[in-house]
Structure formats: C-alpha cells, structure tokens
Amino acid sequence: MGKNKEVLIVGAGLGSLASALRLSYSGYKVKIIEKQNTAGGRLNFIKQDGFTFDVGPSFFSMSYEFVELFKSIGEPIPFELNELNPLYTVNIAGSDKVFQIYKDLDKLAEEFKGIEDNLEAKIRKYLKGAKEIFHDTEYKVVKKNFDSILGFIMSMATVPIKHLPKLFRTFWQELERHFESEEVKIIFSLVAFFLGATPFNTPSVYNLLNYTELEHDGYWNVKGGMYKIVEGILGLLEKKNVEILYNTEITSVSHKNGILTSLHDANGNEYKADVYIVNADAAWFRGKFLKRPKFTEEKLDKMEWTLAPFTMYLGVKGKIPGIHHHNYFLGDNFRDYADTIFRSTVAPKKPYYYVNVASKSNPECAPEGCENLFILCPVPDLRIKPNWDDAEDLVDEILEDLSERVNFDIKNNILTKVVYTPEKWRDMFNLYKGSGLGLAHGLNQIGAFRPSNKDEELNNLYYVGASTTPGTGLPIVVIGSKLIHERIIHEHPTV
Ligand SMILES: Cc1cc2nc3c(=O)[nH]c(=O)nc-3n(C[C@H](O)[C@H](O)[C@H](O)COP(=O)(O)OP(=O)(O)OC[C@H]3O[C@@H](n4cnc5c(N)ncnc54)[C@H](O)[C@@H]3O)c2cc1C
C-alpha cells in the first residue's frame, strides 16, 4: 500500500481549517503553517484584564454550511449555534427611534409603523424576488468550480433570463422599487458595504443577501464566543494528527516544471508536500511569491477591495442600558457618506460604525457588572489613507458619539482598551492594504473573474479563503473549502 498524500497549507484561517478537516478525514496527511501564534486568522480572540473579545467576525448567515461541513466528515458540530433575534438594531442620528430588525415580518412591520405603511406586504414581494435569484444562482455561480471564463459564462447563461434586468439596476434602485421611506432603504442596503461597494453602485442581484438574512436562515453566532468555532475544529484536527506550526511565516516558494516543489520560511527552513493550499490572500500571494504579471502591486491597486477595518475592543465598567448585542450607529447623511467612504484620504468625521456587546448574551465575556464592546468602523484601505498616526482622533470621535447616543460615559469607564488600525490588520494577517474582507464582489470579480482556487500554472497548488472563489465571509469560505476538496480528491487522489 502506498503512503497517504501530504498536504501543506499556508495560513490557519477558517478556509484553511475547514479544508484541513475535509482532507484529513478523507485520508490526507495535513500540516498547516501559520504566521501568528493562534489559529483562526481574522476569526480570532483577545483576552485581556478579565475580558474576552471576538477580534473580527461576530455573526454569520447560512449557518447550514457549518452543519454541512461537520456532517460531511461524520462528526457532531463541536460548538453551539445561537440564532440572533432580533437580527440587529439600527440607530440613525437625528431619530429617537431605535429600529429592531426582526425576521418575524409581523414584528418588523410593527417597528416601522408610521414610517413605512404596509411593510409586511411590500417586504414579502421584495423577498420573493430576492429568494428566486438566491436559489437560481446558488449552484450555478457560488457552489461550483470553474476552469474557464467560458465555462462560467455558460453557467451564468442558464440562470433564468427574468433576472437579467437586475444586472442593470443598482441595489438602491431595487429597494426604491419596493419601499418609500429612507429608513427602510438605508437599513436594507447596509449589507452592500460588506461586498466592497455602496448600494449606489452594487448590482441589484445582491438583494438576495436580504433574503438570506430576513427569511432563509437569519443570522447566527456561537455560544461562548465566535472563537469556539476554531477551538471546536482544532479538537477534531488533533484527532486526525494534523500538525500546526505557529509563529512561522512563509516568505518564498520554489517550483519546477509546473509543480510547486517547496515552501520556505524566514529562517531558511524548507517544507515539502504533494499538494499545497494557500489560505493567505489569493491575489496578493500570486503577485508577491509567484511574481505573476496580472497581480503586481500596480495591478492589485487597480482592483476593487472591500473597506478596511478600524476596530476597538473596550472593557467597560458598568452596564450600558441603551445598547443591544448587535448594533449599527449611522449618521444622517447616508448618501454623502457612502459616496466618500471608499475614497476619503482622511479618517471619517461623524463616523458610521457597528458595535457588538457580546456580554449582553455571553456573560462570561466580561467581569460581573461590566460590558465588553467590540466597535468596527469601516474606513478606506491603505491605498487611500496609508497612515494611521491619527488613530486616537477617530477613537475619540466614536467614543464621544456613542456615549451621547447611549447616554453613558464610556470614555471615563474604560478598564481595558485595544485598537487595531488598518495597518495592524495588514501586518497581522497579510491582508492586502488592510482590506478587511479581501477582494470586492463586483460582477467583474466573481466566479471565473475572481482569482481561481486552482493555480493557473502550478498543478499541485490551490487557494482557499476570502479573495478566491466563491468569496468572503465565514460560510462562504467554508463553501470554498468544499470546492477545493472536490478538486483535490479528483486531481490528487490519496490511497
Ligand atoms: C473586522 C472584521 C469583521 C468581520 N466580520 C464578519 C462577520 O461578522 N461575519 C462574517 O461572516 N465574516 C466577517 N468577516 C470576514 C471573515 O473574517 C473572513 O471572510 C474570513 O474569516 C476569511 O477567512 P480566510 O479563510 O480567508 O482566512 P484569514 O482569516 O485571512 O486567515 C489567513 C491566515 O493566513 C495567515 N498567513 C497569511 N500569510 C501567511 C504566510 N505567508 N505564512 C504563514 N501564514 C500566513 C494569516 O496570519 C491568517 O492567520 C470580518 C472580517 C473582519 C476583518
């Protein structure tokens, strides 16, 4: 009997961990090399002064992709999923009303009483279209490997023609066809920013995301904190003897005759395997290590990238009554803000931001009588604003605004504080120019137009994670792991 094929993975983000699970359970011998001293990549944690914080993701849609992952390897899911209800809360400056966004459409309509008449019927009609496009594209665009642009276009051509006008309308225009109030349009368009564009230039097909959120599967987090996902997976990887080498950064690669032959770290160590997977940014890696002309810094800078995160982790003394688990704080100039946020060379004034207070539902995240706040303010990436020496100005701006809006003096009750600027995010996980979610999802950067999950020249090199197919977000990189598993078991079968 021959020996099991060896797989080396660069990086231990969620895409990597999910791939390592699938491959180790399929008989491959897997080893992971990670630059940081923890696994999880952006899905990480900070523990400080008795507080625990989720570093990046704090919730997700499409929870059934996690269920599928563990089912595919015959293991029970090693963490407890917790459905968010309400999904989230929105505060709009100048309005006393705090909107609770419910999946239950009766309750949602009640929230918008006097603001948007007849919301329930309108939303049902809106979601019907969004549902159709979700199910008509799920297996043709998202959950499919593509080997050529022609194959991708052929697959797109099988999507029913009735969806075609949605390619020519914007996200916002679609909302305008269904709703009248600015509040409803603003709230349902927030999801467009995750894709790397504004609702005013995102194609209307992405309204399908509101179907995933409001009807299909909702939003979820994990009991005890998001890092339980990583801990659960690590427990299973240990059972399969998957080795993880921490504090080791891959700095160069060798290849010969269309085969990747080895990886090298900064200390001159060499690592060899039969198959390699890169979980670092798939576009950046091709430029930096494989010197591909399509991915030089100049070309990467011309691509569309999602916004950079400016994040704060605050341990606060006292319970803050005017805030919920999962909140957006928006200003009163939505269109202007959306128009400038991707292009502004200075930090935003009157910033829009998201606040997650995990201690509202996970008391073990903070000492008794305290709250842990994770604040995320999306800002321009480092191509546009390369220097963050003025980070404290933005911290002050946010804390002043938030204290006023929740009527609690946050600044004078801070027990612990950590701030990550886009520079820090870039340096921690090699995120290109600090972009938080990787390459954007315009129609020119999805499917066969996105950096492929199989290298175009090296036959034993694959990619998984935010900037390859299908795209970014926790459930989507889990789908990505399924797609490369499918390729590897066919192209490099083990014994
Ligand atoms: C602030 C923030 C909030 C987010 N919120 C959400 C959310 O609420 N819901 C959601 O679904 N998604 C969210 N996301 C997106 C989500 O985090 C990502 O889509 C997902 O985690 C990406 O996983 P990945 O597989 O690409 O791996 P990554 O997280 O990018 O991990 C890659 C790993 O590779 C390592 N690495 C890179 N280069 C090398 C090298 N040369 N050698 C060795 N190791 C290397 C890095 O250190 C890192 O550990 C958020 C992202 C951010 C930044």
mmCIF file with all atom_site columns, C-alpha atoms in Angstrom, residues 1-6 26-29 274 493-495:
data_model
loop_
_atom_site.group_PDB
_atom_site.id
_atom_site.type_symbol
_atom_site.label_atom_id
_atom_site.label_alt_id
_atom_site.label_comp_id
_atom_site.label_asym_id
_atom_site.label_entity_id
_atom_site.label_seq_id
_atom_site.pdbx_PDB_ins_code
_atom_site.Cartn_x
_atom_site.Cartn_y
_atom_site.Cartn_z
_atom_site.occupancy
_atom_site.B_iso_or_equiv
_atom_site.pdbx_formal_charge
_atom_site.auth_seq_id
_atom_site.auth_comp_id
_atom_site.auth_asym_id
_atom_site.auth_atom_id
_atom_site.pdbx_PDB_model_num
ATOM 1  C CA . MET A 1 1   ? 0.000   0.000  0.000  1.00 0.00 ? 1   MET A CA 1
ATOM 2  C CA . GLY A 1 2   ? 1.359   3.495  -0.862 1.00 0.00 ? 2   GLY A CA 1
ATOM 3  C CA . LYS A 1 3   ? 1.655   6.344  1.549  1.00 0.00 ? 3   LYS A CA 1
ATOM 4  C CA . ASN A 1 4   ? -1.068  8.924  2.119  1.00 0.00 ? 4   ASN A CA 1
ATOM 5  C CA . LYS A 1 5   ? -0.644  12.141 0.132  1.00 0.00 ? 5   LYS A CA 1
ATOM 6  C CA . GLU A 1 6   ? 0.739   15.061 2.106  1.00 0.00 ? 6   GLU A CA 1
ATOM 7  C CA . SER A 1 26  ? -10.505 11.882 3.513  1.00 0.00 ? 26  SER A CA 1
ATOM 8  C CA . GLY A 1 27  ? -7.135  10.303 4.345  1.00 0.00 ? 27  GLY A CA 1
ATOM 9  C CA . TYR A 1 28  ? -4.650  13.070 3.504  1.00 0.00 ? 28  TYR A CA 1
ATOM 10 C CA . LYS A 1 29  ? -1.797  13.885 5.866  1.00 0.00 ? 29  LYS A CA 1
ATOM 11 C CA . ASP A 1 274 ? 2.468   16.597 -2.628 1.00 0.00 ? 274 ASP A CA 1
ATOM 12 C CA . PRO A 1 493 ? -6.335  11.159 -5.016 1.00 0.00 ? 493 PRO A CA 1
ATOM 13 C CA . THR A 1 494 ? -4.750  9.657  -1.930 1.00 0.00 ? 494 THR A CA 1
ATOM 14 C CA . VAL A 1 495 ? -4.585  5.959  -1.099 1.00 0.00 ? 495 VAL A CA 1
#
